[in-house]
């Protein structure tokens, strides 16, 4: 089955700097890659996703890149703000299979 | 904005007792899921449900677990005889027709004592 590795496990950045979180996946059949943000005591919130027919997608300060050949995808947050502090999870799936999550990255944005 | 709602937010139960966790998925969604997250760990898949039957389940989802969609809106997870290791956050999620974007509820924190 699919296996998703995520790193780093923790990341601290100064407010205004960029943050990059990376994930790799094992199943070349996976074709959908979402990113979730989880704030303390809340459920995962979908923030951006990318499908395998696209290499990059951007939504304001957030972008995701996908390298199908290398089987890795990354989340980029620019101009970080304190409210970006949370745990971020990447995930992967193929077709109707369930999402397989990475272990999460705790992002701290220091004001 | 439509959202997945879960009740209760926190459930404390004695070991060996039965618990039912409740979810109301987004109304026009067709695929329903339960995931769990042990404190500080990643989100793990339990079961998926489509067309009134289980479509896939993980190794975690043993005979002590069951799911039901008793009416057109609720989706429940039952744990028949809870164990200490069942303590976790349980998340319900739902997806629409394309079964890609999955939206999660706020979770139920289950504490087995």
Short mmCIF file of C-alpha atoms in Angstrom, two decimals:
data_model
loop_
_atom_site.label_atom_id
_atom_site.label_comp_id
_atom_site.label_asym_id
_atom_site.label_seq_id
_atom_site.Cartn_x
_atom_site.Cartn_y
_atom_site.Cartn_z
CA UNK A 1 0.00 0.00 0.00
CA UNK A 2 0.85 3.66 -0.07
CA UNK A 3 3.39 5.07 2.36
CA UNK A 4 3.86 8.81 2.84
CA UNK A 5 6.95 10.25 4.50
CA UNK A 6 6.98 13.88 5.64
CA UNK A 7 9.74 16.12 6.89
CA UNK A 8 10.72 18.05 8.83
CA UNK A 9 8.71 17.04 11.89
CA UNK A 10 9.13 20.53 13.35
CA UNK A 11 9.91 23.82 11.68
CA UNK A 12 10.42 27.26 13.18
CA UNK A 13 10.57 30.34 10.99
CA UNK A 14 10.62 34.07 11.60
CA UNK A 15 7.50 35.95 10.66
CA UNK A 16 7.74 37.02 7.03
CA UNK A 17 10.09 34.20 6.04
CA UNK A 18 9.11 31.25 3.87
CA UNK A 19 8.40 27.72 5.06
CA UNK A 20 8.80 24.56 3.01
CA UNK A 21 7.50 21.14 3.98
CA UNK A 22 8.34 18.08 1.90
CA UNK A 23 6.65 14.73 1.39
CA UNK A 24 7.47 11.61 -0.56
CA UNK A 25 5.10 8.84 -1.53
CA UNK A 26 5.67 5.26 -2.58
CA UNK A 27 2.77 4.33 -4.85
CA UNK A 28 3.24 5.67 -8.38
CA UNK A 29 -0.49 5.17 -8.96
CA UNK A 30 -1.35 7.92 -6.45
CA UNK A 31 -2.86 10.86 -8.26
CA UNK A 32 -4.23 13.22 -5.64
CA UNK A 33 -2.15 15.06 -3.04
CA UNK A 34 -3.86 17.33 -0.50
CA UNK A 35 -2.39 19.35 2.33
CA UNK A 36 -4.20 19.81 5.60
CA UNK A 37 -3.68 22.33 8.39
CA UNK A 38 -4.61 21.25 11.89
CA UNK A 39 -4.89 23.79 14.67
CA UNK A 40 -4.88 22.72 18.29
CA UNK A 41 -8.01 20.80 19.22
CA UNK A 42 -9.50 21.01 15.74
CA UNK A 43 -9.92 18.73 12.77
CA UNK A 44 -7.69 18.79 9.70
CA UNK A 45 -8.63 21.59 7.32
CA UNK A 46 -7.94 21.21 3.61
CA UNK A 47 -5.83 24.15 2.50
CA UNK A 48 -4.62 23.18 -0.97
CA UNK A 49 -4.41 20.13 -3.17
CA UNK A 50 -2.82 19.06 -6.42
CA UNK A 51 -3.59 16.37 -8.92
CA UNK A 52 -1.02 14.34 -10.80
CA UNK A 53 -1.66 16.07 -14.12
CA UNK A 54 -0.38 19.37 -12.69
CA UNK A 55 3.13 20.29 -11.56
CA UNK A 56 2.40 23.33 -9.47
CA UNK A 57 -0.56 25.10 -7.93
CA UNK A 58 -0.71 28.39 -6.10
CA UNK A 59 -3.28 30.03 -3.86
CA UNK A 60 -2.18 33.40 -2.50
CA UNK A 61 0.69 32.70 -0.07
CA UNK A 62 0.47 28.95 -0.40
CA UNK A 63 1.84 26.83 -3.24
CA UNK A 64 2.27 23.14 -3.81
CA UNK A 65 4.67 21.48 -6.25
CA UNK A 66 4.61 17.90 -7.46
CA UNK A 67 7.40 15.87 -9.01
CA UNK A 68 5.83 12.64 -10.24
CA UNK A 69 9.09 11.16 -11.42
CA UNK A 70 10.71 11.53 -8.03
CA UNK A 71 7.42 10.88 -6.21
CA UNK A 72 7.62 13.89 -4.01
CA UNK A 73 5.55 16.98 -3.38
CA UNK A 74 6.10 20.08 -1.30
CA UNK A 75 4.14 22.81 0.43
CA UNK A 76 5.51 26.35 0.26
CA UNK A 77 4.20 29.12 2.48
CA UNK A 78 5.53 32.59 1.77
CA UNK A 79 5.42 35.67 4.00
CA UNK A 80 4.54 33.55 7.00
CA UNK A 81 2.33 34.99 9.72
CA UNK A 82 1.80 33.88 13.33
CA UNK A 83 -1.61 32.48 12.39
CA UNK A 84 0.14 30.03 10.06
CA UNK A 85 1.42 28.24 13.18
CA UNK A 86 -0.18 24.77 13.19
CA UNK A 87 0.51 21.16 12.31
CA UNK A 88 0.53 20.51 8.57
CA UNK A 89 -0.17 17.10 7.09
CA UNK A 90 0.41 15.93 3.56
CA UNK A 91 -1.57 13.02 2.16
CA UNK A 92 -1.82 10.94 -0.99
CA UNK A 93 -4.41 8.74 -2.61
CA UNK A 94 -5.27 7.00 -5.84
CA UNK A 95 -8.82 6.88 -7.17
CA UNK A 96 -11.28 5.72 -4.53
CA UNK A 97 -8.68 4.56 -2.03
CA UNK A 98 -8.58 6.37 1.33
CA UNK A 99 -6.13 9.14 2.09
CA UNK A 100 -2.78 8.10 3.53
CA UNK A 101 -1.27 10.81 5.70
CA UNK A 102 2.26 11.80 6.54
CA UNK A 103 3.27 12.17 10.18
CA UNK A 104 2.83 15.92 10.20
CA UNK A 105 5.02 19.01 10.56
CA UNK A 106 4.60 21.36 13.48
CA UNK A 107 5.19 24.84 12.09
CA UNK A 108 5.93 27.67 14.49
CA UNK A 109 6.04 31.21 13.15
CA UNK A 110 7.91 33.47 15.52
CA UNK A 111 6.80 37.08 15.62
CA UNK B 1 -20.29 27.01 4.24
CA UNK B 2 -21.24 23.34 4.58
CA UNK B 3 -19.28 21.43 7.18
CA UNK B 4 -18.99 18.03 8.77
CA UNK B 5 -20.26 18.03 12.34
CA UNK B 6 -19.39 15.53 15.02
CA UNK B 7 -20.85 14.82 18.44
CA UNK B 8 -19.91 14.61 21.19
CA UNK B 9 -16.74 16.69 21.21
CA UNK B 10 -15.42 14.69 24.16
CA UNK B 11 -16.46 11.28 25.44
CA UNK B 12 -15.11 9.59 28.53
CA UNK B 13 -15.98 5.94 28.95
CA UNK B 14 -14.99 3.02 31.11
CA UNK B 15 -13.02 0.18 29.59
CA UNK B 16 -15.34 -2.49 28.23
CA UNK B 17 -18.21 -0.10 27.61
CA UNK B 18 -19.76 0.57 24.22
CA UNK B 19 -19.51 4.01 22.65
CA UNK B 20 -21.18 5.52 19.62
CA UNK B 21 -19.59 8.47 17.88
CA UNK B 22 -21.85 10.49 15.65
CA UNK B 23 -21.24 12.45 12.49
CA UNK B 24 -23.34 14.46 10.10
CA UNK B 25 -21.47 14.59 6.79
CA UNK B 26 -21.91 17.35 4.22
CA UNK B 27 -25.38 16.84 2.80
CA UNK B 28 -24.68 16.04 -0.85
CA UNK B 29 -21.58 13.96 -0.20
CA UNK B 30 -21.47 10.28 -1.08
CA UNK B 31 -18.28 8.93 0.52
CA UNK B 32 -17.85 8.79 4.27
CA UNK B 33 -14.83 8.00 6.38
CA UNK B 34 -13.66 7.52 9.91
CA UNK B 35 -10.07 8.26 10.85
CA UNK B 36 -8.39 8.35 14.21
CA UNK B 37 -5.44 10.24 15.61
CA UNK B 38 -3.65 9.10 18.71
CA UNK B 39 -2.24 12.09 20.58
CA UNK B 40 0.72 13.59 18.74
CA UNK B 41 0.64 11.04 15.94
CA UNK B 42 -0.55 11.01 12.37
CA UNK B 43 -4.10 10.61 11.16
CA UNK B 44 -4.87 6.93 10.48
CA UNK B 45 -7.59 5.54 8.24
CA UNK B 46 -10.19 3.29 9.84
CA UNK B 47 -13.02 2.73 7.38
CA UNK B 48 -14.70 4.10 4.29
CA UNK B 49 -18.39 3.82 3.46
CA UNK B 50 -20.14 4.23 0.14
CA UNK B 51 -23.53 3.24 -1.19
CA UNK B 52 -24.60 1.98 2.23
CA UNK B 53 -21.76 -0.42 2.70
CA UNK B 54 -18.16 -0.53 3.82
CA UNK B 55 -15.89 -0.06 0.82
CA UNK B 56 -12.58 -0.42 2.62
CA UNK B 57 -11.28 -0.89 6.14
CA UNK B 58 -7.90 -0.93 7.81
CA UNK B 59 -6.36 -3.46 10.18
CA UNK B 60 -7.37 -1.22 13.07
CA UNK B 61 -11.04 -1.67 12.20
CA UNK B 62 -11.55 -5.08 13.80
CA UNK B 63 -14.71 -6.84 14.97
CA UNK B 64 -15.11 -4.38 17.84
CA UNK B 65 -15.84 -1.58 15.37
CA UNK B 66 -18.91 -1.05 13.23
CA UNK B 67 -20.34 1.79 11.17
CA UNK B 68 -23.86 2.64 10.25
CA UNK B 69 -25.76 5.22 8.29
CA UNK B 70 -29.11 4.87 10.03
CA UNK B 71 -30.85 7.62 8.09
CA UNK B 72 -30.09 10.06 5.31
CA UNK B 73 -27.91 12.31 7.39
CA UNK B 74 -26.09 10.56 10.25
CA UNK B 75 -23.02 8.35 10.04
CA UNK B 76 -21.98 6.58 13.22
CA UNK B 77 -18.98 4.68 14.51
CA UNK B 78 -19.60 2.14 17.26
CA UNK B 79 -16.93 0.57 19.40
CA UNK B 80 -18.46 -2.42 21.11
CA UNK B 81 -16.11 -2.98 24.03
CA UNK B 82 -13.64 -0.15 24.43
CA UNK B 83 -10.00 -0.71 25.35
CA UNK B 84 -7.53 1.74 26.81
CA UNK B 85 -5.72 1.90 23.47
CA UNK B 86 -8.88 3.13 21.76
CA UNK B 87 -8.27 6.50 23.40
CA UNK B 88 -7.74 8.93 20.52
CA UNK B 89 -9.32 11.69 18.47
CA UNK B 90 -11.80 10.25 16.01
CA UNK B 91 -12.47 12.22 12.87
CA UNK B 92 -15.30 11.80 10.44
CA UNK B 93 -14.78 12.98 6.87
CA UNK B 94 -16.86 13.09 3.72
CA UNK B 95 -16.24 13.52 0.00
CA UNK B 96 -18.42 14.37 -2.94
CA UNK B 97 -19.00 12.64 -6.24
CA UNK B 98 -15.38 12.71 -7.41
CA UNK B 99 -14.19 11.35 -4.04
CA UNK B 100 -11.14 13.61 -3.97
CA UNK B 101 -11.46 16.56 -1.58
CA UNK B 102 -12.22 15.16 1.86
CA UNK B 103 -13.61 17.48 4.51
CA UNK B 104 -13.08 16.63 8.13
CA UNK B 105 -15.15 17.29 11.20
CA UNK B 106 -13.80 18.78 14.41
CA UNK B 107 -13.35 15.36 15.94
CA UNK B 108 -14.47 13.49 19.04
CA UNK B 109 -11.89 13.02 21.75
CA UNK B 110 -12.47 9.55 23.19
CA UNK B 111 -10.90 8.82 26.55
CA UNK B 112 -11.12 5.26 27.85
CA UNK B 113 -10.41 4.92 31.55
#
